[in-house]
mmCIF file of N, CA and C in Angstrom:
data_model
loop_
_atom_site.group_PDB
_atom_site.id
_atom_site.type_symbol
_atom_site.label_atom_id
_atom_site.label_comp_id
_atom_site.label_asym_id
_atom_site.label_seq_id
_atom_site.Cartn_x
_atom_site.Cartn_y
_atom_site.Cartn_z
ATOM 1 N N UNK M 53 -7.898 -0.760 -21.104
ATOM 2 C CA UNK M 53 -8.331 0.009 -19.973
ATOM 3 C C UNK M 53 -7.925 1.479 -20.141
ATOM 4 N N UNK M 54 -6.557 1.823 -20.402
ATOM 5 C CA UNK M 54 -6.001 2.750 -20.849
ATOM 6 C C UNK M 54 -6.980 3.736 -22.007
ATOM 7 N N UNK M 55 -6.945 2.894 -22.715
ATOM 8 C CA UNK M 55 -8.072 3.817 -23.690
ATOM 9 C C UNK M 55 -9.633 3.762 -23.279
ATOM 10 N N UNK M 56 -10.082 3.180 -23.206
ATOM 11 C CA UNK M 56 -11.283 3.660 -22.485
ATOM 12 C C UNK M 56 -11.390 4.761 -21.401
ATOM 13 N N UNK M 57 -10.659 4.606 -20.546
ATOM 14 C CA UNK M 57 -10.460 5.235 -19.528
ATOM 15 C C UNK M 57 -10.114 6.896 -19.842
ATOM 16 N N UNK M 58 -8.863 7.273 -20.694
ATOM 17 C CA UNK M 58 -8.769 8.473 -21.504
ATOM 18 C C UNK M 58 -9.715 8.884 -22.331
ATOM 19 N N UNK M 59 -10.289 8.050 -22.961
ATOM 20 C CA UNK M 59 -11.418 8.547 -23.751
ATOM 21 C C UNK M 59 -12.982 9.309 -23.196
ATOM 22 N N UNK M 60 -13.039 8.497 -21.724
ATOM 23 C CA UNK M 60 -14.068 9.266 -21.403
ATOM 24 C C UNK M 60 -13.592 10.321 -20.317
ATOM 25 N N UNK M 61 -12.844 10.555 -19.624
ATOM 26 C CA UNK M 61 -12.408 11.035 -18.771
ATOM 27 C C UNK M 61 -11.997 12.083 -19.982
ATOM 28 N N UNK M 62 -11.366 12.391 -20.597
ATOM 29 C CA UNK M 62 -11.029 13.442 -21.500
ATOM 30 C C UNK M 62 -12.296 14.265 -21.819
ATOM 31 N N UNK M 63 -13.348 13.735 -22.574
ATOM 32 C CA UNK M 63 -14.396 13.854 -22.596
ATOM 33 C C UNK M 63 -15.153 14.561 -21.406
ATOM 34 N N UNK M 64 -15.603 14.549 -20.399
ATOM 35 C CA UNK M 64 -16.137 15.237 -19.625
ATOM 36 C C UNK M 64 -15.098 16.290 -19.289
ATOM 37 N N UNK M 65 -13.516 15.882 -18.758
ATOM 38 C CA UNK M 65 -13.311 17.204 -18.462
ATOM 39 C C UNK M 65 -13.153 18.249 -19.886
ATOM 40 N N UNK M 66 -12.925 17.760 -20.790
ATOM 41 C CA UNK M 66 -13.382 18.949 -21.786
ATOM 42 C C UNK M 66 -14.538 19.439 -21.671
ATOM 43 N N UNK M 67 -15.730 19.001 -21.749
ATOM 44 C CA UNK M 67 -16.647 19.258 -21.570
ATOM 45 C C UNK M 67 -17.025 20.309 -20.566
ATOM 46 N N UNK M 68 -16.465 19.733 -19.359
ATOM 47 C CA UNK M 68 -16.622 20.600 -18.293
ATOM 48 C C UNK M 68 -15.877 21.933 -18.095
ATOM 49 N N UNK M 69 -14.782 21.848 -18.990
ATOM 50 C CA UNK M 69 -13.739 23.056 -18.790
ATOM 51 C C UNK M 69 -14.779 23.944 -19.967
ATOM 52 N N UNK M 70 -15.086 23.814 -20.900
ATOM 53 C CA UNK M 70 -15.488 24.819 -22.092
ATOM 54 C C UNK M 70 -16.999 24.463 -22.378
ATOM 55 N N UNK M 71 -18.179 23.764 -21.838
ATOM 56 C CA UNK M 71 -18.836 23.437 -22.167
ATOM 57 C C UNK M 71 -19.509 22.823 -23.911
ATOM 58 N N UNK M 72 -20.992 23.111 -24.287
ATOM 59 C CA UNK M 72 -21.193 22.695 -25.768
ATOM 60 C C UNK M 72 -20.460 23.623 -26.034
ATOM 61 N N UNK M 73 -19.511 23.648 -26.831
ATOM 62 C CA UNK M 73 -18.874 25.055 -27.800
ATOM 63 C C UNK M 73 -18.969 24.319 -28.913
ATOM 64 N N UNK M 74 -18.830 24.979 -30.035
ATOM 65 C CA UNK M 74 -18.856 24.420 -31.596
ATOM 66 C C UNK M 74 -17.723 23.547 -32.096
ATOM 67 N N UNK M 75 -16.654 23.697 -31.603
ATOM 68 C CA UNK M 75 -15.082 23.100 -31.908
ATOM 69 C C UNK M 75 -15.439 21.880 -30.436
ATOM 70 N N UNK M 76 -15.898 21.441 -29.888
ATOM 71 C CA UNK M 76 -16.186 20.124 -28.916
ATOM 72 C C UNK M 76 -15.388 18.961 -29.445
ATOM 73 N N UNK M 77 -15.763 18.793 -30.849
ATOM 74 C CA UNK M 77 -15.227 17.005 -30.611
ATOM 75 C C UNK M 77 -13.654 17.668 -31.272
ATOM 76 N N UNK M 78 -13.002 18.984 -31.486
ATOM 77 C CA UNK M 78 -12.186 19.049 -31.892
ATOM 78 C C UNK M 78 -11.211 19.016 -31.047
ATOM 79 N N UNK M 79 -11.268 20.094 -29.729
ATOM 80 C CA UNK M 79 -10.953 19.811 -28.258
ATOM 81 C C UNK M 79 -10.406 18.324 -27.557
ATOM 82 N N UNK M 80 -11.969 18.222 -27.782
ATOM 83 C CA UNK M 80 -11.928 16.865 -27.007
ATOM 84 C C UNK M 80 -11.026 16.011 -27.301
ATOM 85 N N UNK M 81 -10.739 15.401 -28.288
ATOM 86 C CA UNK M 81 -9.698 14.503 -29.267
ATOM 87 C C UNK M 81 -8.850 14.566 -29.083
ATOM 88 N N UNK M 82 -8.184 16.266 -29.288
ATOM 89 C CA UNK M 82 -6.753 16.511 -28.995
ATOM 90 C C UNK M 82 -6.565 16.093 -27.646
ATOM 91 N N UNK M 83 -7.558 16.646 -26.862
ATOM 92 C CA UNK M 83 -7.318 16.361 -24.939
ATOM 93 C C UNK M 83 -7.517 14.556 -24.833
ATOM 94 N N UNK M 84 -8.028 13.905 -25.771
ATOM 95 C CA UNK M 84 -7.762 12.412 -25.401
ATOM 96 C C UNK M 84 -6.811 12.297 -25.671
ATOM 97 N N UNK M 85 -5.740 12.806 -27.025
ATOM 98 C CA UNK M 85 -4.739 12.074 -27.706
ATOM 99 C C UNK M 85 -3.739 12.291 -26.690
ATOM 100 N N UNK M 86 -3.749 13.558 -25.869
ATOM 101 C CA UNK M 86 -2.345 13.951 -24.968
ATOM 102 C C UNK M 86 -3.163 13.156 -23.820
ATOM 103 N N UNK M 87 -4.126 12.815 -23.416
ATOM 104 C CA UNK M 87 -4.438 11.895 -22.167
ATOM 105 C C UNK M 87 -3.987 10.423 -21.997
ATOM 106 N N UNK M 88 -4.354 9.506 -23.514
ATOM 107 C CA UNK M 88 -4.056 8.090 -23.879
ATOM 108 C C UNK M 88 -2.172 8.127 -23.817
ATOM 109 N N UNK M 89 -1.420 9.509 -24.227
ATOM 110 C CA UNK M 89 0.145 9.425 -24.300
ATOM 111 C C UNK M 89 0.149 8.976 -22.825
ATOM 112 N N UNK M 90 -0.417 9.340 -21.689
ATOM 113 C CA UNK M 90 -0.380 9.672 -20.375
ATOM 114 C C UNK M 90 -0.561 8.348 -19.615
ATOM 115 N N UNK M 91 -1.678 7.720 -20.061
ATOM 116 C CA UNK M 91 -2.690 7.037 -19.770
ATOM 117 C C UNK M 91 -1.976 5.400 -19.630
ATOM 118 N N UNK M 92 -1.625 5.247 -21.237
ATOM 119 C CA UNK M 92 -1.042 4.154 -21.631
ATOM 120 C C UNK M 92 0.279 3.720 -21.202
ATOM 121 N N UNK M 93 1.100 3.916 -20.446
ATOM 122 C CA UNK M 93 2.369 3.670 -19.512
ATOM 123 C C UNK M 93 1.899 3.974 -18.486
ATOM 124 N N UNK M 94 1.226 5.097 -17.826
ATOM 125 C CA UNK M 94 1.228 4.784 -16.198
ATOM 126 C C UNK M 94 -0.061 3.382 -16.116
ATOM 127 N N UNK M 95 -0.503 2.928 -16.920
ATOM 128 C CA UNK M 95 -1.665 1.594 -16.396
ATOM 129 C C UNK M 95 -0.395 0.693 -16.881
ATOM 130 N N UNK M 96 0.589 0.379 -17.793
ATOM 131 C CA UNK M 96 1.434 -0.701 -17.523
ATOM 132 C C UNK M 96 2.660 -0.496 -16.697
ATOM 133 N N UNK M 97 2.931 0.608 -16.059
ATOM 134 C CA UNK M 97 3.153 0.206 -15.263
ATOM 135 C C UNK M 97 2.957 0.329 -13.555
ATOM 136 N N UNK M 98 1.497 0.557 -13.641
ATOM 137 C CA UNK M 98 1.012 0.455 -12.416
ATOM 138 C C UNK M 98 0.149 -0.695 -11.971
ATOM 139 N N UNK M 99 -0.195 -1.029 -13.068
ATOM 140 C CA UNK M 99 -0.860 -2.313 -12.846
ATOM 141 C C UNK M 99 -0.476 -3.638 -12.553
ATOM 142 N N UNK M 100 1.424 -3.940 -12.172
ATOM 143 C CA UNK M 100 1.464 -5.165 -11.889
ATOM 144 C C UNK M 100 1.388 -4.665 -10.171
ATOM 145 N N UNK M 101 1.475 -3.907 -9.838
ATOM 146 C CA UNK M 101 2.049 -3.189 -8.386
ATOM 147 C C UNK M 101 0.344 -3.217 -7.781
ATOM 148 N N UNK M 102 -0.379 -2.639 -8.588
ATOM 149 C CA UNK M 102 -1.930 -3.014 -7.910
ATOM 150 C C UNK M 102 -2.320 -4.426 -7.783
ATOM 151 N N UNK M 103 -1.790 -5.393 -9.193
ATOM 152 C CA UNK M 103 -2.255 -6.792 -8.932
ATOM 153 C C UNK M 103 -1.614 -7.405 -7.619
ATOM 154 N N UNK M 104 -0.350 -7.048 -7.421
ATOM 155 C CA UNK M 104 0.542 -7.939 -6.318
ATOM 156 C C UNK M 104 -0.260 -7.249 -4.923
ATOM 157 N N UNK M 105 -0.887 -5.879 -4.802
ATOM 158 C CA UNK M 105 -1.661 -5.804 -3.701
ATOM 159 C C UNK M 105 -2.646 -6.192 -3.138
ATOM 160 N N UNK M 106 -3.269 -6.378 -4.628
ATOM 161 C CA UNK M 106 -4.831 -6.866 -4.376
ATOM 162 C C UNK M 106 -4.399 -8.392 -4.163
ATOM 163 N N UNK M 107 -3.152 -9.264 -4.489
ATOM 164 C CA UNK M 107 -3.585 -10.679 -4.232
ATOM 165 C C UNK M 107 -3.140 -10.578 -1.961
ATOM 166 N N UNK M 108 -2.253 -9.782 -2.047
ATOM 167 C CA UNK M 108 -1.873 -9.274 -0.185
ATOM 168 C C UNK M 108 -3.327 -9.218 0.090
ATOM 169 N N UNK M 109 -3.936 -8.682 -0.391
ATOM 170 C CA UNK M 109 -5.931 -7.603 0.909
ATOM 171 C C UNK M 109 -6.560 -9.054 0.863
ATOM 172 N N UNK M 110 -6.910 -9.553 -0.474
ATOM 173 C CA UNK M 110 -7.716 -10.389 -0.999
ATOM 174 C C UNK M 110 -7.557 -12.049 -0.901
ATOM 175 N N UNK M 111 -8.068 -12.815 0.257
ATOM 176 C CA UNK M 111 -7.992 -14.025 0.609
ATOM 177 C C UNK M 111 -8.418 -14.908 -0.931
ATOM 178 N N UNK M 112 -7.385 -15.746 -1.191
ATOM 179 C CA UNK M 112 -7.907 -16.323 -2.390
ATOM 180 C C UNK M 112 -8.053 -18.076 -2.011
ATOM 181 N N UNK M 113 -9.237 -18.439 -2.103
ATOM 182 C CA UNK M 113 -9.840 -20.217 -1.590
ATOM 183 C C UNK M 113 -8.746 -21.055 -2.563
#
């Protein structure tokens, strides 16, 4: 999730901060690699804290 998630999200906001420029996928990459550092610990450890909420909202049969 982590990487997917950095990968495109990096992606547009590069995109959006500097538009087509010629150096793009060079940008971009670097801004995923410092996004996925980011990315990859706050989803483990935010994600047991969302599961234990969603089973609280979410009636399970």
């Amino acid at each position: 999730m982590a990487l997917l998630m950095s990968f495109l999200m990096s992606f547009v906001i590069t995109l959006f901060n500097v538009g087509f420029v010629d150096n793009l996928i060079s940008l971009w990459l670097k801004a995923w690699g410092f996004a996925f550092v980011v990315a990859f610990p706050t989803v483990t450890l935010v994600a047991p804290v969302v599961n234990k909420l969603t089973r609280l909202f979410v009636a399970q049969d």
